[in-house]
Tab-separated table of C-alpha atoms in Angstrom:
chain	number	residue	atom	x	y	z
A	1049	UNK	CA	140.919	96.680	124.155
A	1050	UNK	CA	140.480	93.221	125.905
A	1051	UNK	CA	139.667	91.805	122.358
A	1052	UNK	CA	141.838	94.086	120.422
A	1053	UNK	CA	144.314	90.777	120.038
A	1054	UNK	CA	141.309	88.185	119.578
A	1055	UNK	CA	141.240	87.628	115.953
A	1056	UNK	CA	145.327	87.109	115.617
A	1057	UNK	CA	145.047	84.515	118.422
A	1058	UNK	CA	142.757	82.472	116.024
A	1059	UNK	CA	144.863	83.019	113.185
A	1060	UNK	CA	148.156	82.167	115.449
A	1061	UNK	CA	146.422	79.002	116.597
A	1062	UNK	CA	145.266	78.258	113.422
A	1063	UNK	CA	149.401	78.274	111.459
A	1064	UNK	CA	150.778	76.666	114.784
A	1065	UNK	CA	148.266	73.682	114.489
A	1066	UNK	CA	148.536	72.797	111.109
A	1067	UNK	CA	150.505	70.129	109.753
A	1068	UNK	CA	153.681	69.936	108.342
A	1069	UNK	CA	153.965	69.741	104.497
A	1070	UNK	CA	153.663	65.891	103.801
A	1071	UNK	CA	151.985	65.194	107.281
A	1072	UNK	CA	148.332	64.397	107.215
A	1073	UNK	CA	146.181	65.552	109.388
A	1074	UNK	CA	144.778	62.528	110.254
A	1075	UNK	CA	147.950	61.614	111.733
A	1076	UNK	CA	148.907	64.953	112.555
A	1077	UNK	CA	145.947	65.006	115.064
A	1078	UNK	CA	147.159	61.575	116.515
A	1079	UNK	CA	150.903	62.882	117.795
A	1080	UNK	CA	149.413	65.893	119.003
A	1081	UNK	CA	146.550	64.031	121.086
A	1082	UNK	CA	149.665	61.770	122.274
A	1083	UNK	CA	151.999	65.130	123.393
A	1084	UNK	CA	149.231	66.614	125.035
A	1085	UNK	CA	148.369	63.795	127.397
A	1086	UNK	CA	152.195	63.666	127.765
A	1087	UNK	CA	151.871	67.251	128.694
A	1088	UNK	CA	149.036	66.869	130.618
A	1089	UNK	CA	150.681	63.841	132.893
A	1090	UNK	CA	153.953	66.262	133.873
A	1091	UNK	CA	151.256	69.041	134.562
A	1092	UNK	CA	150.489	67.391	137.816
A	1093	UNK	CA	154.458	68.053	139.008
A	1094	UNK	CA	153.232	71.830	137.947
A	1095	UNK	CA	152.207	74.840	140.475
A	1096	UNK	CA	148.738	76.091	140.087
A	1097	UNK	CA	149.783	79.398	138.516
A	1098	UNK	CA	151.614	77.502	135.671
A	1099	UNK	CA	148.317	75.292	135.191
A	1100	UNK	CA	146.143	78.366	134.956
A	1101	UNK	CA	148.766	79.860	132.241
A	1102	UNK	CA	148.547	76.961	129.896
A	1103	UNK	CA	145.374	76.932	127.654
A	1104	UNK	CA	144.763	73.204	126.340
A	1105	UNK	CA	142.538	74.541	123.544
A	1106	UNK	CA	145.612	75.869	121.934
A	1107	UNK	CA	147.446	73.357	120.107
A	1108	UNK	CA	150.874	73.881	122.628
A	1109	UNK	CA	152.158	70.631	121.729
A	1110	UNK	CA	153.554	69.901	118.340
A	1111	UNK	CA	157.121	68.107	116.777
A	1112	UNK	CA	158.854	71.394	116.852
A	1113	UNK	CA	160.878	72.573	119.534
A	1114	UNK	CA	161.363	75.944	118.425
A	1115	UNK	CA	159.225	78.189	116.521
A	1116	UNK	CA	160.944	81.158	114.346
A	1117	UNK	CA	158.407	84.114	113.460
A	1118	UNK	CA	160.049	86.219	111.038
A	1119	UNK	CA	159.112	89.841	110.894
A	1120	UNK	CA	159.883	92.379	107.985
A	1121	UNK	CA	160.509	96.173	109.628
A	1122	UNK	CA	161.284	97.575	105.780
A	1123	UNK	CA	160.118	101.085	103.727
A	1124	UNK	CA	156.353	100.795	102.414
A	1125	UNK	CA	155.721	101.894	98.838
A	1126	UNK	CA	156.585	105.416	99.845
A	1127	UNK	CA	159.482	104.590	101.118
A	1128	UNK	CA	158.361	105.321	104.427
A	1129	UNK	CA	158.971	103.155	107.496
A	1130	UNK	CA	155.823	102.398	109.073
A	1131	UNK	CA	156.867	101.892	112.859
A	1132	UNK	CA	152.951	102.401	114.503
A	1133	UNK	CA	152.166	98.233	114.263
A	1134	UNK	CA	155.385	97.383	115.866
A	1135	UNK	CA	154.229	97.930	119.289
A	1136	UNK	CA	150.978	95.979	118.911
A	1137	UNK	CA	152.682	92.891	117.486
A	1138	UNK	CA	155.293	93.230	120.376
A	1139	UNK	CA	152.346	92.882	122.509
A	1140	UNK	CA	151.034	90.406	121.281
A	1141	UNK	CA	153.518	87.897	120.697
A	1142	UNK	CA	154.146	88.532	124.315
A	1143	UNK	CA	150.756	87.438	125.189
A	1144	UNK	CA	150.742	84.385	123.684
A	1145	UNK	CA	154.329	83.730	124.120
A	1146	UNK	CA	153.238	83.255	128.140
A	1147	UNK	CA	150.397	81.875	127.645
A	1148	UNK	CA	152.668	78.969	125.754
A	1149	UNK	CA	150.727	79.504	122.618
A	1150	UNK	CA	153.906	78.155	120.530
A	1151	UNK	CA	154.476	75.257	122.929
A	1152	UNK	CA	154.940	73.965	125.994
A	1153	UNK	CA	157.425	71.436	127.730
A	1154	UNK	CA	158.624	69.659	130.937
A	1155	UNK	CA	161.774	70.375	132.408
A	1156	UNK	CA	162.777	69.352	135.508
A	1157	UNK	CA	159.390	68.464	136.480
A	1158	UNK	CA	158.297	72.245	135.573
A	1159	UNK	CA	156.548	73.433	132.870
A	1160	UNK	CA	158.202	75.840	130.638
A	1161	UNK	CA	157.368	77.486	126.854
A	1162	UNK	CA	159.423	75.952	123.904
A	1163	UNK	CA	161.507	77.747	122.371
A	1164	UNK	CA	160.879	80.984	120.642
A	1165	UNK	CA	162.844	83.128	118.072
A	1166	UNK	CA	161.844	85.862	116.437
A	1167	UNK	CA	163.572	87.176	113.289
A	1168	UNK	CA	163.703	90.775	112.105
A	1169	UNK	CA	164.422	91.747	108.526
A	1170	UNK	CA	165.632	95.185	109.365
A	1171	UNK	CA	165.988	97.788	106.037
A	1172	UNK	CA	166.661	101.383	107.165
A	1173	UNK	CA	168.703	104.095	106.959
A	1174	UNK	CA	167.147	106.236	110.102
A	1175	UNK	CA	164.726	108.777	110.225
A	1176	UNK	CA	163.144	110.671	113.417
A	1177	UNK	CA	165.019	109.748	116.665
A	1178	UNK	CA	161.472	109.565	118.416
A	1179	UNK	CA	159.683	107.062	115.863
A	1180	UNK	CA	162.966	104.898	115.605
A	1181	UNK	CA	163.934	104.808	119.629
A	1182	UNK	CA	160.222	103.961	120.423
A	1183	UNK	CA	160.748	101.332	117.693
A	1184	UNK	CA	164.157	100.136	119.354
A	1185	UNK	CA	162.621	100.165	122.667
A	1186	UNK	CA	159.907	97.717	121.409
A	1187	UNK	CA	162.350	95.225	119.938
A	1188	UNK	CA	164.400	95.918	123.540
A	1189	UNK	CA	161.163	94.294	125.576
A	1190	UNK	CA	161.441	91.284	123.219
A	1191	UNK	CA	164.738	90.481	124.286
A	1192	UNK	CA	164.420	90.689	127.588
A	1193	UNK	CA	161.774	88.698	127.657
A	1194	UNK	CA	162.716	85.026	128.781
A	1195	UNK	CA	162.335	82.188	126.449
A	1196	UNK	CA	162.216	84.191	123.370
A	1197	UNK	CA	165.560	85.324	121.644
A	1198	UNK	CA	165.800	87.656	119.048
A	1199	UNK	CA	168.023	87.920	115.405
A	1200	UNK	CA	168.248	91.107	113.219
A	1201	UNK	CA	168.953	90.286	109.909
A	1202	UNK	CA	170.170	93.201	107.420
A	1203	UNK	CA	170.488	92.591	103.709
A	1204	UNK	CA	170.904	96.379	102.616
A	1205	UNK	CA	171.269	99.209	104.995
A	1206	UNK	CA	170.359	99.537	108.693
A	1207	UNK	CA	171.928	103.316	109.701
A	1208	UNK	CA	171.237	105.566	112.150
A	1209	UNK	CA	168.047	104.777	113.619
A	1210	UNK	CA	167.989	101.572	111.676
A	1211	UNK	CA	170.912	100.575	113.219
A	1212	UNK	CA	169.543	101.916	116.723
A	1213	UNK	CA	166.692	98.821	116.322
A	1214	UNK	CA	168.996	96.437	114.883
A	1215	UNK	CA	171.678	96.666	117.928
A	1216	UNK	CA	168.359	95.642	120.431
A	1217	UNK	CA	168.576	92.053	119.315
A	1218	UNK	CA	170.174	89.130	120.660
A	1219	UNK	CA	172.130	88.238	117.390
A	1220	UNK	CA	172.705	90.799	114.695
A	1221	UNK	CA	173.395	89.207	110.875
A	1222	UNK	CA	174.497	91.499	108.027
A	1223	UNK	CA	175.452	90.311	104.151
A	1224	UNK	CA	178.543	91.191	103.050
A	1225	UNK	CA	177.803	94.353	101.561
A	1226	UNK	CA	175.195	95.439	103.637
A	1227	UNK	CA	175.638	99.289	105.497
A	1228	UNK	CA	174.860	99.053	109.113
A	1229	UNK	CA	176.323	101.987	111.371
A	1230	UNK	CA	176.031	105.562	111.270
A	1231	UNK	CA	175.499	105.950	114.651
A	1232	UNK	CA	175.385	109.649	115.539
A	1233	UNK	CA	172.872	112.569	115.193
A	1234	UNK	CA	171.862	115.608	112.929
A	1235	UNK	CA	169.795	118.215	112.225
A	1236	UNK	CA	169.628	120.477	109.354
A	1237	UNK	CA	168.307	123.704	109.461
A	1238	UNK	CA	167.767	126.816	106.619
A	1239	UNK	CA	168.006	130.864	108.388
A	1240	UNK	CA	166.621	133.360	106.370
A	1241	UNK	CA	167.315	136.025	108.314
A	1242	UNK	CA	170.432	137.426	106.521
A	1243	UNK	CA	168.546	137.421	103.457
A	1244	UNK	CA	165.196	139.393	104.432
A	1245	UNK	CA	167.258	141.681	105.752
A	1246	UNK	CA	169.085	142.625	102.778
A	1247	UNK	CA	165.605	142.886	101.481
A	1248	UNK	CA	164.401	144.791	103.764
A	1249	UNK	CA	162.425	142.369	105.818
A	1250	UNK	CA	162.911	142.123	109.879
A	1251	UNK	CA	162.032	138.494	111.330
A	1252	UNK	CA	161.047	138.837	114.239
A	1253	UNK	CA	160.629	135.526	117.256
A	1254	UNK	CA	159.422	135.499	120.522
A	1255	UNK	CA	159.766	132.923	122.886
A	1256	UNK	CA	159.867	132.493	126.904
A	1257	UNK	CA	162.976	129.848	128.157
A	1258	UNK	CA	166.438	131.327	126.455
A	1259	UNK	CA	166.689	127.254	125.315
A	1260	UNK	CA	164.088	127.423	123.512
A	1261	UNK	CA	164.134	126.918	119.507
A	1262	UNK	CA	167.690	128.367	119.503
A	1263	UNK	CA	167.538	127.686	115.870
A	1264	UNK	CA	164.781	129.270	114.017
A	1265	UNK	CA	164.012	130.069	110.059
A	1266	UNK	CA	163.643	133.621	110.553
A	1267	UNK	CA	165.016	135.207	113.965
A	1268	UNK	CA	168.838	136.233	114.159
A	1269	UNK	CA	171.635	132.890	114.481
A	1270	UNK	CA	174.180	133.914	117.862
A	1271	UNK	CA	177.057	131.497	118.844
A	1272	UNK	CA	175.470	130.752	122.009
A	1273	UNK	CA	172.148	129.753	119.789
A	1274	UNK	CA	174.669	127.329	118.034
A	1275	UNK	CA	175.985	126.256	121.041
A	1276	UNK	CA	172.393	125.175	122.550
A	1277	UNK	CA	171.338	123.257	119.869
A	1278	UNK	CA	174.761	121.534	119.744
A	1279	UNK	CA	174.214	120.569	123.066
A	1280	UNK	CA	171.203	119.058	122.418
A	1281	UNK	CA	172.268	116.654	119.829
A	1282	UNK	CA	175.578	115.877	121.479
A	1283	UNK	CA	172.964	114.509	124.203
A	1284	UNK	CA	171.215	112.676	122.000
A	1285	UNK	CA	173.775	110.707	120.289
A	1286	UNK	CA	175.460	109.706	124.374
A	1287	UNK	CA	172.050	108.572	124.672
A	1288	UNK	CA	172.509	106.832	121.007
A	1289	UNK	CA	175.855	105.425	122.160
A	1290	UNK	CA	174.320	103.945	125.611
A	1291	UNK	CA	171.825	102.317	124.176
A	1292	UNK	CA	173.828	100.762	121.777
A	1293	UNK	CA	176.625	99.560	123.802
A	1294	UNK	CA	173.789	98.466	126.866
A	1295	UNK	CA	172.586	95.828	124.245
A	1296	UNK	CA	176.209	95.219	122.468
A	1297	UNK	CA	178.907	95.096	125.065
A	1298	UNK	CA	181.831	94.499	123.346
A	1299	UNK	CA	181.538	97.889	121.400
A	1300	UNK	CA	182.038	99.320	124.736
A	1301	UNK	CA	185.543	100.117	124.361
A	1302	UNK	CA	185.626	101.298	121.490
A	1303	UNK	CA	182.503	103.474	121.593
A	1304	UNK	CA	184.185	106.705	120.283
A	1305	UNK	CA	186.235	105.287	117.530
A	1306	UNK	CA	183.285	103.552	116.147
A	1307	UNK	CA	179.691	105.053	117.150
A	1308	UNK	CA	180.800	108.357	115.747
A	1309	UNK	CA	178.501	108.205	112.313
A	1310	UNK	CA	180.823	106.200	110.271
A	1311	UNK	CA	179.290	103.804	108.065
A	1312	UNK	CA	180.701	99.834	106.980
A	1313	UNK	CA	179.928	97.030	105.142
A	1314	UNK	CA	179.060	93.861	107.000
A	1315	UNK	CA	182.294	92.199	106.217
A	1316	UNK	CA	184.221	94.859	108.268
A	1317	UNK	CA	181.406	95.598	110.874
A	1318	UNK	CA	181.970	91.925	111.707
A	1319	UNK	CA	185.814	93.127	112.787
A	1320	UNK	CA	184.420	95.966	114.985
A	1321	UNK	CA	181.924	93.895	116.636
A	1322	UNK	CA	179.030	95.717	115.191
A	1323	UNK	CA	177.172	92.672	113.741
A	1324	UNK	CA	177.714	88.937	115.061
A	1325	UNK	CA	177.401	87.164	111.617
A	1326	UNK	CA	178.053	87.488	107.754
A	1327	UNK	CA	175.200	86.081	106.195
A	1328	UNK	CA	171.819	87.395	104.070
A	1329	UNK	CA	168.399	86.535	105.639
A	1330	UNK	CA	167.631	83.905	103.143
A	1331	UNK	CA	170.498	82.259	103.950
A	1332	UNK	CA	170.046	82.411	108.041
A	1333	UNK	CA	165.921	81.461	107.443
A	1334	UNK	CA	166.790	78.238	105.664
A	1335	UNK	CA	169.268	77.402	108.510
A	1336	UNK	CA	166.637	77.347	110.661
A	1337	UNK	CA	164.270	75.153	108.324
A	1338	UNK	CA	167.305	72.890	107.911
A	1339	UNK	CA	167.495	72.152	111.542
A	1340	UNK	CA	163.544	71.327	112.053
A	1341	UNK	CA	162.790	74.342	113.435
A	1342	UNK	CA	158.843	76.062	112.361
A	1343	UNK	CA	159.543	78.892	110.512
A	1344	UNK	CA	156.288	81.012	110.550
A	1345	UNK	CA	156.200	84.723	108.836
A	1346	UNK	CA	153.876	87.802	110.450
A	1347	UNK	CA	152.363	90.128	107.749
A	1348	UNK	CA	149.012	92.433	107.896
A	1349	UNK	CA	146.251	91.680	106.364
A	1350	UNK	CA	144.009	94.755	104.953
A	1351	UNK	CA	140.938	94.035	104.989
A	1352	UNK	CA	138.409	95.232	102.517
A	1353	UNK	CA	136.752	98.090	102.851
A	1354	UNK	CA	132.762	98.456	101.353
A	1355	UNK	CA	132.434	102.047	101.316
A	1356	UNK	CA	133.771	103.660	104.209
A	1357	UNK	CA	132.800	100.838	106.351
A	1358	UNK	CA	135.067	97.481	107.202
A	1359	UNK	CA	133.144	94.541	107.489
A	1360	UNK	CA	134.886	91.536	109.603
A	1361	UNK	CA	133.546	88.145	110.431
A	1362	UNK	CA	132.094	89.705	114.136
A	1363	UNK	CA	129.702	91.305	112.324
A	1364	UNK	CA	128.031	88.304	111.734
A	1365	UNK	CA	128.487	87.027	115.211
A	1366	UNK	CA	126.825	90.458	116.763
A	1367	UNK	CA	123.861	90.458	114.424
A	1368	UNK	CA	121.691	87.464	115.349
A	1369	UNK	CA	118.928	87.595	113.335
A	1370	UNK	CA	117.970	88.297	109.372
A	1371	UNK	CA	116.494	91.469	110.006
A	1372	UNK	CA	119.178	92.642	112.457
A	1373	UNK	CA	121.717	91.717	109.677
A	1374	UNK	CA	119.760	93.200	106.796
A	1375	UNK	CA	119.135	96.317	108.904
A	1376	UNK	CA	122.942	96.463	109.602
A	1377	UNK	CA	123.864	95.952	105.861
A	1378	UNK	CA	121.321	98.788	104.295
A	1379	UNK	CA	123.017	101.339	107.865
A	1380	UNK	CA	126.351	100.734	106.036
A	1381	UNK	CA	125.018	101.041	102.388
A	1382	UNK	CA	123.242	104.603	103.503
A	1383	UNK	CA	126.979	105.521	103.690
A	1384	UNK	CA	127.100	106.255	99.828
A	1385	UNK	CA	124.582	109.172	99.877
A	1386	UNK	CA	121.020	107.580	99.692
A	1387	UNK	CA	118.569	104.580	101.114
A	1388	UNK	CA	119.845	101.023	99.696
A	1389	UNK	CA	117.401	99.146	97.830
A	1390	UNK	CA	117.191	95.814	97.257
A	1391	UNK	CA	119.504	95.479	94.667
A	1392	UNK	CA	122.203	97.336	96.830
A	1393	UNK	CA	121.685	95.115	99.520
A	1394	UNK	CA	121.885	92.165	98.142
A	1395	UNK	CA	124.904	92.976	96.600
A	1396	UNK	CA	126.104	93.925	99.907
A	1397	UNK	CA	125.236	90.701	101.594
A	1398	UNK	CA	126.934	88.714	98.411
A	1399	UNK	CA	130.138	91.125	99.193
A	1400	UNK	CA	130.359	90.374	102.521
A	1401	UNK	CA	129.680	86.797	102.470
A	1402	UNK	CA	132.852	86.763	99.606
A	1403	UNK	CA	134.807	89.064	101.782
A	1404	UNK	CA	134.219	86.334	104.960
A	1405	UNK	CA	135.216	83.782	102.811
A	1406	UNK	CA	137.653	85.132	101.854
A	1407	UNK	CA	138.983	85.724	105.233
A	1408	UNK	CA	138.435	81.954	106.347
A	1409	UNK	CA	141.577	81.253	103.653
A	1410	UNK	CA	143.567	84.501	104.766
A	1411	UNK	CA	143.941	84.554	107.895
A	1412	UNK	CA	144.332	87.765	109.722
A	1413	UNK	CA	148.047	88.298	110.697
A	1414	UNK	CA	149.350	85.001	109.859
């Protein structure tokens, strides 16, 4: 796990580094070499614990003072939200966040990070309370981290749980006719058990803890069943409520008229404090480039797969020598059922030598 976040560093360094369109990078090397000794000179004023947090062979000095990293959170092709990478890029930006990765600067004789923001296009309308409070708990350790503040922008719908994720942020933008809201809880729930009755059928459920499963498909439905599971949800949507008013104050007087599942467009959820701003992401991202700020956007990169087996530019650090890396390449052509010969191989090594230089112009991440 120490080098799970090795190969994004690289890439990270890599996008901060280069030079602005129109910039060469000739001359782009000469006002960084100037800002670092700059930066170097005010170290002196700086404890030994800041020193040791700064690493000079990251570019930590550039024109920008603030760096904006937007981040899509939106359906995949399923239409799906796929919430399991949030938590590693969360991690990650907070790693090289304090180790001033996206700049550093003297204030007050001290040295400090420049500025960070980091931008979420939001698209939701909820799902699981799990997945999406995990999710809203991740975008939760972003903002309180300090130097880095955090915008939600929502162009179409962020309900329920979306809405859960978008409240977390500093600053919460909405277009006009965007849905944000729907803050409450529900579950759904089919009982059979009138019907295989009438057929003749007996469901029968056993369980130890009278709370447990008061609702199931097949057992008998009593009021006090109903009542336990209403309990439960009327829990969860306090806890919904909380966390929404802990990171959006001003909706805490008005909690009940307002978090109680209703839905509005941005235009009125501006009037009942629900969003900050009426504008669409495009519009709020070219603010930001207006003002000189470095506008930088995360997205995966899938790397391609041979077989069953991923190849990544590591594997030609580990394997030293020909044979080592011939051996390695005919191990992972074995995978498709027989021994590789030397056509197979060579097409392997050709493969992976287009799939590493391919990876030189993409870089992982950014």
């Amino acid at each position: 796990l120490n080098d799970k976040y090795s190969k994004d560093t690289v890439a990270l360094s890599n996008a901060v580094s280069a030079p602005p369109m129109g910039v060469s990078e000739r001359a782009w090397r000469r006002v960084q070499r100037k800002q670092q000794r700059d930066l170097r000179r005010g170290m002196r004023f700086a404890s030994n614990a800041q020193q040791q947090s700064i690493s000079f062979s990251q570019q930590e000095s550039t024109l920008f003072d603030r760096t904006v990293l937007v981040i899509e959170l939106k359906p995949n092709e399923k239409g799906a939200m796929d919430l399991k990478h949030l938590k590693s890029i969360v991690t990650f930006l907070l790693e090289q966040h304090r180790q001033h990765a996206f700049g550093s600067r003297i204030v007050n004789k001290t040295v400090t990070q420049k500025k960070l923001e980091i931008v979420l296009l939001v698209e939701s309308p909820g799902g699981a309370v799990q997945d999406f409070g995990l999710a809203a708990a991740e975008v939760g350790r972003l903002s309180n981290e300090k130097g880095i503040s955090t915008t939600v922008c929502v162009d179409n719908v962020a309900a329920s749980g979306g809405y859960m994720i978008a409240s977390q942020a500093h600053q919460l933008c909405a277009a006009p006719f965007a849905i944000v809201g729907s803050i409450g809880v529900i579950r759904e729930s089919f009982n059979l058990n009138g019907a295989l009755e009438r057929q003749g059928v007996k469901g029968v459920v056993l369980k130890a803890g009278h709370s447990k499963a008061p609702i199931s498909m097949f057992g008998p439905l009593t009021k006090e069943d109903v009542r336990t599971a209403q309990r439960v949800i009327d829990k969860m949507h306090t806890a919904f409520q909380r966390s929404v008013t802990d990171a959006r104050p001003a909706l805490a007087d008005s909690v009940e008229a307002v978090c109680n599942g209703d839905i509005y467009l941005g235009t009125e959820a501006k009037e009942l404090s629900l969003v900050d701003r009426v504008v669409t992401s495009e519009e709020y991202i070219f603010e930001r480039i207006t003002v000189g700020d470095r506008v930088l956007k995360l997205h995966q990169s899938h790397q391609a797969k041979f077989g069953k087996h991923r190849f990544t530019p590591l594997d030609f650090i580990r394997h030293k020598s020909k044979g080592a890396l011939r051996a390695a390449w005919n191990n992972a052509a074995k995978g498709f059922g027989g021994e590789s010969g030397d056509f197979l191989s060579n097409l392997v090594h050709a493969g992976s030598f287009l799939g590493f230089a391919q990876y030189l112009v993409r870089h992982r991440f950014l």
